[in-house]
Coordinates of C-alpha atoms and ligand atoms in Angstrom, one line a residue:
M1 CA -28.1 10.3 -2.2
Q2 CA -29.3 11.7 -5.6
L3 CA -31.0 14.8 -6.8
S4 CA -34.6 14.4 -8.1
T5 CA -33.7 16.2 -11.3
K6 CA -31.5 15.6 -14.4
H7 CA -31.0 19.4 -14.9
L8 CA -30.7 22.5 -12.7
L9 CA -32.9 24.9 -14.6
G10 CA -34.2 26.8 -11.6
I11 CA -35.0 26.6 -7.9
K12 CA -38.8 26.7 -8.5
D13 CA -38.8 23.0 -9.7
I14 CA -36.4 21.4 -7.3
T15 CA -37.3 19.9 -3.9
T16 CA -36.3 20.9 -0.4
A17 CA -34.4 17.6 -0.2
D18 CA -32.4 18.6 -3.4
I19 CA -31.5 22.0 -1.9
S20 CA -30.4 20.4 1.4
L21 CA -28.3 17.8 -0.5
I22 CA -26.6 20.5 -2.6
L23 CA -25.8 22.5 0.5
S24 CA -24.4 19.6 2.5
T25 CA -22.3 18.4 -0.5
A26 CA -21.0 22.0 -0.9
Q27 CA -19.9 21.9 2.7
Q28 CA -17.8 18.9 2.0
F29 CA -16.3 20.5 -1.1
K30 CA -15.6 23.7 0.9
E31 CA -13.5 21.5 3.2
V32 CA -11.6 20.1 0.2
L33 CA -10.9 23.6 -1.0
Q34 CA -9.2 24.5 2.3
R35 CA -6.6 21.7 1.7
P36 CA -3.2 22.4 0.1
V37 CA -4.2 20.1 -2.8
K38 CA -7.7 21.4 -3.8
K39 CA -8.3 19.0 -6.6
V40 CA -10.4 15.8 -6.5
P41 CA -10.8 13.2 -9.4
S42 CA -14.6 13.1 -9.2
L43 CA -15.4 14.3 -12.7
R44 CA -12.3 12.8 -14.5
E45 CA -14.4 11.3 -17.3
V46 CA -16.8 14.2 -17.7
T47 CA -16.6 16.9 -20.4
I48 CA -18.4 20.2 -19.7
V49 CA -19.0 23.2 -22.0
N50 CA -19.5 26.7 -20.4
L51 CA -21.9 28.3 -22.9
F52 CA -22.1 32.0 -22.2
Y53 CA -24.4 34.2 -24.4
E54 CA -24.2 37.0 -21.9
N55 CA -21.4 38.7 -20.0
S56 CA -20.2 37.3 -16.7
T57 CA -17.2 37.5 -14.4
R58 CA -18.1 35.7 -11.2
T59 CA -20.4 32.9 -12.4
R60 CA -18.3 32.0 -15.4
M61 CA -14.9 31.9 -13.5
S62 CA -16.5 30.1 -10.6
F63 CA -17.9 27.3 -12.8
E64 CA -14.6 27.0 -14.7
L65 CA -12.7 26.7 -11.4
A66 CA -15.3 24.3 -9.9
E67 CA -14.9 22.1 -13.1
K68 CA -11.1 22.2 -12.8
R69 CA -11.2 21.4 -9.1
L70 CA -13.3 18.3 -10.0
S71 CA -10.8 17.3 -12.8
A72 CA -13.4 17.6 -15.6
D73 CA -12.4 18.5 -19.1
T74 CA -13.8 21.9 -20.0
I75 CA -14.4 24.0 -23.1
N76 CA -15.5 27.6 -23.1
F77 CA -17.9 29.2 -25.6
T78 CA -18.5 33.0 -25.8
A79 CA -21.3 33.9 -28.1
S80 CA -19.8 37.3 -29.1
A81 CA -16.7 35.5 -30.5
S82 CA -18.6 32.6 -32.1
S83 CA -20.5 31.7 -35.3
V84 CA -23.6 33.0 -33.6
K85 CA -22.4 36.2 -35.1
K86 CA -22.9 34.5 -38.5
G87 CA -26.5 33.6 -37.7
E88 CA -26.1 30.1 -36.2
T89 CA -29.0 29.2 -33.9
L90 CA -28.8 28.2 -30.3
L91 CA -29.9 24.6 -31.0
D92 CA -27.4 24.2 -34.0
T93 CA -24.7 25.6 -31.9
V94 CA -25.3 23.2 -29.0
N95 CA -25.8 20.1 -31.2
N96 CA -22.5 20.9 -32.9
I97 CA -20.8 21.2 -29.5
L98 CA -22.5 18.0 -28.2
S99 CA -21.3 16.1 -31.3
M100 CA -17.8 16.6 -29.8
K101 CA -18.9 14.3 -26.9
V102 CA -19.8 16.8 -24.3
D103 CA -21.7 15.6 -21.2
M104 CA -22.9 18.7 -19.5
V105 CA -23.8 22.2 -20.5
V106 CA -23.5 25.3 -18.2
M107 CA -25.5 28.0 -19.9
R108 CA -26.1 31.8 -19.4
H109 CA -28.5 33.5 -21.8
S110 CA -30.2 36.9 -21.9
A111 CA -33.5 35.1 -22.9
S112 CA -35.6 33.9 -20.0
G113 CA -36.4 30.2 -20.6
A114 CA -33.4 29.5 -23.0
P115 CA -32.1 26.6 -20.8
H116 CA -35.6 25.1 -20.5
F117 CA -35.9 25.2 -24.3
L118 CA -32.6 23.4 -24.7
A119 CA -33.4 20.8 -22.1
K120 CA -36.3 19.7 -24.3
H121 CA -34.0 19.1 -27.3
I122 CA -30.7 17.7 -26.1
P123 CA -29.7 14.7 -24.0
A124 CA -26.9 16.5 -22.0
A125 CA -27.5 17.7 -18.4
I126 CA -28.0 21.5 -18.3
I127 CA -27.2 23.9 -15.5
N128 CA -28.8 27.4 -15.8
A129 CA -26.1 30.0 -15.0
G130 CA -28.7 32.8 -15.3
D131 CA -31.5 33.2 -17.9
G132 CA -32.8 36.7 -18.6
I133 CA -35.0 37.9 -15.7
N134 CA -36.1 34.4 -14.8
E135 CA -33.7 32.5 -12.5
H136 CA -30.1 32.2 -11.3
P137 CA -30.2 29.0 -9.3
T138 CA -26.6 28.6 -8.4
Q139 CA -26.4 32.2 -7.1
A140 CA -29.4 31.5 -4.8
L141 CA -27.7 28.3 -3.6
L142 CA -24.4 30.1 -2.8
D143 CA -26.3 32.9 -1.1
A144 CA -28.2 30.4 1.1
F145 CA -24.9 28.5 1.9
S146 CA -23.3 31.8 2.9
I147 CA -26.2 32.8 5.1
K148 CA -26.3 29.3 6.8
E149 CA -22.5 29.5 7.3
K150 CA -23.0 32.7 9.3
L151 CA -26.4 32.2 11.0
Q152 CA -26.3 28.3 11.3
T153 CA -29.8 28.0 9.9
L154 CA -32.2 29.5 7.3
E155 CA -35.3 28.5 9.2
G156 CA -37.0 31.5 10.7
K157 CA -34.4 34.0 9.5
K158 CA -35.6 37.4 8.1
I159 CA -34.1 38.0 4.7
L160 CA -34.5 41.3 2.8
L161 CA -33.9 41.6 -0.9
V162 CA -33.5 45.3 -1.7
G163 CA -33.3 47.0 -5.1
D164 CA -34.3 46.1 -8.6
I165 CA -36.6 43.2 -7.8
M166 CA -38.4 43.5 -11.2
H167 CA -35.5 42.6 -13.3
S168 CA -33.6 40.4 -10.9
R169 CA -33.2 36.6 -11.6
V170 CA -31.3 36.5 -8.3
A171 CA -34.3 37.8 -6.4
L172 CA -36.6 35.2 -7.8
S173 CA -34.3 32.3 -7.2
N174 CA -33.6 33.6 -3.7
I175 CA -37.3 33.9 -2.9
Y176 CA -38.1 30.4 -4.1
L177 CA -35.1 28.9 -2.3
L178 CA -35.4 30.7 1.0
K179 CA -39.1 30.2 1.3
K180 CA -38.7 26.4 0.7
M181 CA -36.1 26.4 3.5
G182 CA -38.3 28.2 6.0
A183 CA -37.0 31.8 6.0
E184 CA -39.2 34.9 6.0
L185 CA -38.8 37.1 2.9
M186 CA -39.3 40.9 2.4
V187 CA -38.6 42.9 -0.8
A188 CA -37.9 46.6 -0.7
G189 CA -37.3 49.2 -3.4
P190 CA -39.1 51.8 -5.4
P191 CA -42.7 50.8 -6.4
T192 CA -41.7 50.9 -10.0
L193 CA -39.1 48.2 -9.5
I194 CA -41.3 45.8 -7.5
P195 CA -43.7 43.7 -9.5
K196 CA -47.4 44.2 -8.3
Y197 CA -48.0 40.5 -8.2
I198 CA -45.2 39.6 -5.9
A199 CA -46.7 39.8 -2.4
E200 CA -49.7 37.6 -3.2
A201 CA -48.1 35.2 -5.7
L202 CA -44.9 34.6 -3.9
Q203 CA -46.0 35.3 -0.3
V204 CA -43.3 37.9 0.5
K205 CA -43.6 41.1 2.5
V206 CA -43.2 44.4 0.5
E207 CA -41.8 47.6 2.1
Y208 CA -41.1 50.8 0.2
N209 CA -39.2 52.4 3.2
L210 CA -35.6 51.2 3.3
K211 CA -35.0 52.2 6.9
K212 CA -38.1 50.1 8.1
A213 CA -37.0 47.2 5.9
L214 CA -33.5 47.2 7.4
E215 CA -34.9 47.4 10.9
W216 CA -36.9 44.3 10.1
C217 CA -34.2 42.0 8.7
D218 CA -31.3 39.8 9.8
V219 CA -29.8 39.8 6.4
A220 CA -30.0 42.4 3.6
N221 CA -29.1 41.1 0.1
V222 CA -28.6 44.2 -2.0
L223 CA -29.3 44.0 -5.7
R224 CA -28.0 45.9 -8.6
I225 CA -30.1 48.3 -10.7
Q226 CA -30.2 46.3 -14.0
L227 CA -30.0 49.2 -16.5
E228 CA -29.4 46.8 -19.3
R229 CA -32.8 45.2 -18.9
Q230 CA -34.8 48.4 -18.5
N231 CA -36.5 49.8 -21.7
Q232 CA -38.3 52.6 -19.9
V233 CA -37.5 55.1 -17.2
L234 CA -38.4 53.5 -13.9
F235 CA -36.8 56.0 -11.5
S236 CA -35.6 59.7 -11.8
S237 CA -31.9 59.3 -11.5
L238 CA -29.2 57.1 -10.0
R239 CA -28.4 59.9 -7.5
E240 CA -32.0 60.1 -6.3
Y241 CA -32.1 56.3 -6.2
N242 CA -29.1 56.3 -4.0
L243 CA -30.7 58.9 -1.7
A244 CA -33.8 56.8 -1.2
Y245 CA -32.6 53.2 -1.5
G246 CA -28.9 53.2 -1.3
V247 CA -27.6 51.1 1.7
T248 CA -25.3 53.5 3.6
K249 CA -23.2 53.2 6.8
K250 CA -25.3 55.9 8.4
L251 CA -28.4 53.7 7.9
L252 CA -26.6 50.6 9.3
D253 CA -25.3 52.5 12.3
G254 CA -28.8 53.7 13.1
L255 CA -30.0 50.1 13.6
K256 CA -30.2 48.5 17.0
K257 CA -28.5 45.3 15.8
E258 CA -25.9 44.2 13.3
I259 CA -27.3 42.7 10.1
L260 CA -25.4 40.8 7.4
I261 CA -24.9 42.6 4.1
M262 CA -24.8 40.6 0.9
H263 CA -24.6 41.5 -2.8
P264 CA -24.5 39.1 -5.8
G265 CA -22.2 41.4 -7.8
P266 CA -21.3 43.3 -9.9
I267 CA -21.6 46.2 -7.5
N268 CA -22.6 49.7 -8.5
R269 CA -20.7 51.6 -5.7
G270 CA -22.5 54.7 -4.7
V271 CA -25.8 53.6 -6.2
E272 CA -27.4 50.7 -4.4
I273 CA -24.6 50.3 -1.8
D274 CA -21.9 52.6 -0.5
S275 CA -18.3 51.5 -0.5
D276 CA -17.9 51.6 3.3
V277 CA -20.8 49.2 3.5
A278 CA -19.7 46.9 0.6
D279 CA -16.2 46.7 2.2
G280 CA -17.3 47.0 5.8
H281 CA -17.2 44.3 8.6
Q282 CA -20.9 43.3 8.1
S283 CA -20.3 42.5 4.4
I284 CA -19.9 38.9 3.3
I285 CA -19.8 39.8 -0.4
L286 CA -16.4 38.1 -1.1
Q287 CA -17.3 35.1 1.1
Q288 CA -20.3 34.6 -1.2
V289 CA -17.9 34.5 -4.2
E290 CA -15.6 32.1 -2.4
N291 CA -18.5 29.8 -1.5
G292 CA -19.7 29.9 -5.1
V293 CA -16.9 27.5 -6.2
A294 CA -17.9 24.8 -3.6
V295 CA -21.6 25.2 -4.4
R296 CA -21.0 24.8 -8.1
M297 CA -18.7 21.8 -7.5
A298 CA -21.7 20.2 -5.6
V299 CA -24.1 20.9 -8.4
L300 CA -21.8 19.6 -11.1
Y301 CA -20.9 16.5 -9.1
L302 CA -24.5 15.7 -8.2
L303 CA -25.8 16.2 -11.7
S304 CA -23.0 14.3 -13.4
G305 CA -24.2 11.0 -11.9
S306 CA -20.4 10.7 -11.3
K307 CA -18.8 7.4 -12.1
N308 CA -15.9 8.2 -9.8
S309 CA -17.6 8.8 -6.5
Ligands
CP1 N1 -23.5 37.3 -9.6 C1 -23.3 37.1 -11.0 O1 -24.0 36.4 -11.6 O2 -22.2 37.9 -11.5 P1 -21.6 37.7 -13.0 O3 -22.7 38.4 -13.9 O4 -20.4 38.4 -13.0 O5 -21.5 36.3 -13.3

């Protein structure tokens, strides 16, 4: 079985069959990761560059570990410590790296569309590790994997995305993916952080009352307020945001059911989520991080066209 695409630039452009193949391959790699010897030789002849133009903890380390578990050769590039600081362009940087015989590029960039631009100009396979406010496809894949692991299926499940929908690439990739896989989607948050087009264009429910949104869902994926991407004041204060939209234990205890709590990280404790919820028994936040390695192994393996399968 093969993916229908050479790159993973976003969830919008991949098929339901691609998503199912990545999730089932990730399940096999998750089993490998439970063994005493967690390494397989699948990408022994493949060299991968992790090209990070924006900060990251989880995604970067998860890709690095996935590459090592697959026996790939890896090099790491951090824009802030590179010749980008001397004015070198993205395309020059990447062409110089590729001349060292690199096969695949994992790329995070603050500009939406940066990996799509690169895909038009270079021969290597590109994996989008988050581009601006556009997409974060591997986050959506690991979120879907984690929901499926807990609830067996995505079909018919009610998934809530709560918080800064406007600036969230995680939200967009999750909406594309979960809708393709038959889930029902709702977004919740302050009106200023929810794009006006979203209900009609993406066919999602919109709710401005957090309690009602939590009563509706099976899973709440809580998103961070992305202060670094906001160039105007979109809510009065973090304290007031927490009072209206913070997910608290009191809110969860008031529901007639137990829902799953997710968060892509990094968490702003006491803003969008309280510590006793983030660390509570309904939270699968660290399981999301664990599953990220298996999901990224699957993506790398399937896009490599591996010679060692
Ligand atoms: N979830 C996520 O993308 O986290 P990082 O920014 O730490 O990679």
